[in-house]
Amino acid sequence: MPLNFLFPYAATTEGVTVRVAASFLPEQSAVKRGQWFWAYHIRIENGREAPVQLLARHWKITDGHGEITYVDGDGVVGEQPWIKPGGAHDYVSGCPLPTAFGSMQGTFLMVDFDNERRFLAEIPLFHLRVDEASA
């Protein structure tokens, strides 16, 4: 199955590709109380000649009312992964919202250890929506 089918959102920055897939989790949501929950799967691919390390994350989360929340932190899900050339790192996390739709986007702070240079890898804008079938 092609990656663009599995991961409909993708962005490449300086040879690092960030792919995203999101899905609504009705079993984790409390819709009658105004709580919707999504899981998102991130795949970070290193297309560079040198290993890279993910040091930090910056998220911009927008709910259906246009309210914006920023989330910053070290690494992802407790890790600061190294990704060798041609390699990838996958992780899954989640996002609660007070609305049935919203969006997320952001950046990963990366470091290229061949030249000790830091750069921001774009996390593409992706949508959080409740499917008609799962609502």
Coordinates of C-alpha atoms in Angstrom, one line a residue, residues 9-129:
Y9 CA -0.4 14.3 5.1
A10 CA 3.3 14.9 4.4
A11 CA 5.9 17.6 4.5
T12 CA 9.6 17.5 3.7
T13 CA 12.2 19.9 5.1
E14 CA 15.9 19.6 4.4
G15 CA 15.6 15.9 3.5
V16 CA 13.4 15.0 6.6
T17 CA 9.9 13.9 5.7
V18 CA 7.2 14.0 8.3
R19 CA 4.1 11.9 7.5
V20 CA 0.8 11.9 9.5
A21 CA -2.4 9.9 9.7
A22 CA -5.1 10.7 12.2
S23 CA -8.2 8.8 13.3
F24 CA -11.1 9.6 15.6
L25 CA -11.4 7.3 18.7
P26 CA -15.1 7.1 19.7
E27 CA -14.3 4.6 22.5
Q28 CA -12.0 7.2 24.1
S29 CA -14.4 10.1 23.5
A30 CA -17.3 11.4 25.7
V31 CA -19.3 13.2 23.0
K32 CA -22.3 13.9 25.2
R33 CA -19.9 15.7 27.6
G34 CA -18.2 17.6 24.7
Q35 CA -15.0 15.6 24.6
W36 CA -13.6 14.2 21.3
F37 CA -10.4 12.2 21.1
W38 CA -8.1 11.5 18.1
A39 CA -5.0 9.3 17.7
Y40 CA -2.4 10.4 15.3
H41 CA 0.5 8.4 13.9
I42 CA 3.7 10.2 12.9
R43 CA 6.4 8.8 10.7
I44 CA 9.7 10.7 10.4
E45 CA 11.9 9.6 7.6
N46 CA 15.5 10.7 7.2
G47 CA 16.4 11.2 3.6
R48 CA 19.7 13.0 4.5
E49 CA 23.3 11.7 4.2
A50 CA 23.8 12.0 8.0
P51 CA 22.0 10.8 11.1
V52 CA 19.6 13.2 12.7
Q53 CA 18.1 13.4 16.2
L54 CA 14.7 14.8 17.2
L55 CA 15.3 17.1 20.2
A56 CA 11.9 18.9 20.7
R57 CA 8.4 19.4 19.4
H58 CA 6.2 22.5 18.9
W59 CA 2.4 22.0 18.2
K60 CA -0.3 24.4 17.2
I61 CA -3.7 22.8 17.9
T62 CA -6.8 24.5 16.7
D63 CA -10.3 23.4 17.8
G64 CA -13.5 23.9 15.9
H65 CA -14.2 27.2 17.6
G66 CA -10.8 28.6 16.4
E67 CA -9.3 28.4 19.9
I68 CA -5.5 27.8 19.6
T69 CA -3.4 25.8 22.1
Y70 CA 0.4 25.6 21.8
V71 CA 2.3 22.6 23.2
D72 CA 6.1 22.5 23.5
G73 CA 8.3 19.8 24.9
D74 CA 11.4 17.7 24.7
G75 CA 11.3 14.8 22.2
V76 CA 8.2 12.8 21.5
V77 CA 6.4 10.4 23.8
G78 CA 9.4 10.4 26.2
E79 CA 12.0 9.9 23.5
Q80 CA 14.6 11.9 21.6
P81 CA 15.1 9.4 18.8
W82 CA 18.1 9.1 16.5
I83 CA 17.2 8.4 12.9
K84 CA 20.0 7.0 10.6
P85 CA 20.2 7.9 6.9
G86 CA 17.4 6.1 5.1
G87 CA 15.8 5.2 8.4
A88 CA 12.5 6.2 10.0
H89 CA 10.9 6.7 13.4
D90 CA 7.2 6.0 14.1
Y91 CA 5.2 7.0 17.1
V92 CA 1.5 7.3 18.0
S93 CA 0.0 9.9 20.3
G94 CA -3.4 11.5 21.0
C95 CA -5.2 14.8 21.1
P96 CA -8.5 15.6 23.0
L97 CA -10.6 18.5 21.7
P98 CA -13.8 20.2 23.0
T99 CA -15.2 20.1 19.4
A100 CA -15.9 17.4 16.7
F101 CA -13.3 18.9 14.4
G102 CA -10.0 20.8 14.5
S103 CA -6.5 20.7 13.2
M104 CA -2.9 20.3 14.2
Q105 CA 0.5 21.4 12.8
G106 CA 3.9 22.2 14.1
T107 CA 7.6 21.6 13.9
F108 CA 10.2 19.2 15.2
L109 CA 13.6 20.6 16.3
M110 CA 16.2 18.4 14.7
V111 CA 20.0 18.3 14.8
D112 CA 22.2 17.0 12.0
F113 CA 25.3 15.5 13.7
D114 CA 27.6 15.7 10.7
N115 CA 27.7 19.4 10.9
E116 CA 26.1 20.0 14.3
R117 CA 23.4 22.2 12.7
R118 CA 19.9 22.5 14.1
F119 CA 16.8 22.9 11.9
L120 CA 13.1 22.8 12.1
A121 CA 11.3 20.0 10.3
E122 CA 7.7 20.9 9.4
I123 CA 4.8 18.8 10.7
P124 CA 2.2 19.3 8.0
L125 CA -1.2 20.8 8.8
F126 CA -3.6 17.8 9.3
H127 CA -7.3 17.8 10.1
L128 CA -9.1 16.1 13.0
R129 CA -12.6 15.2 11.9

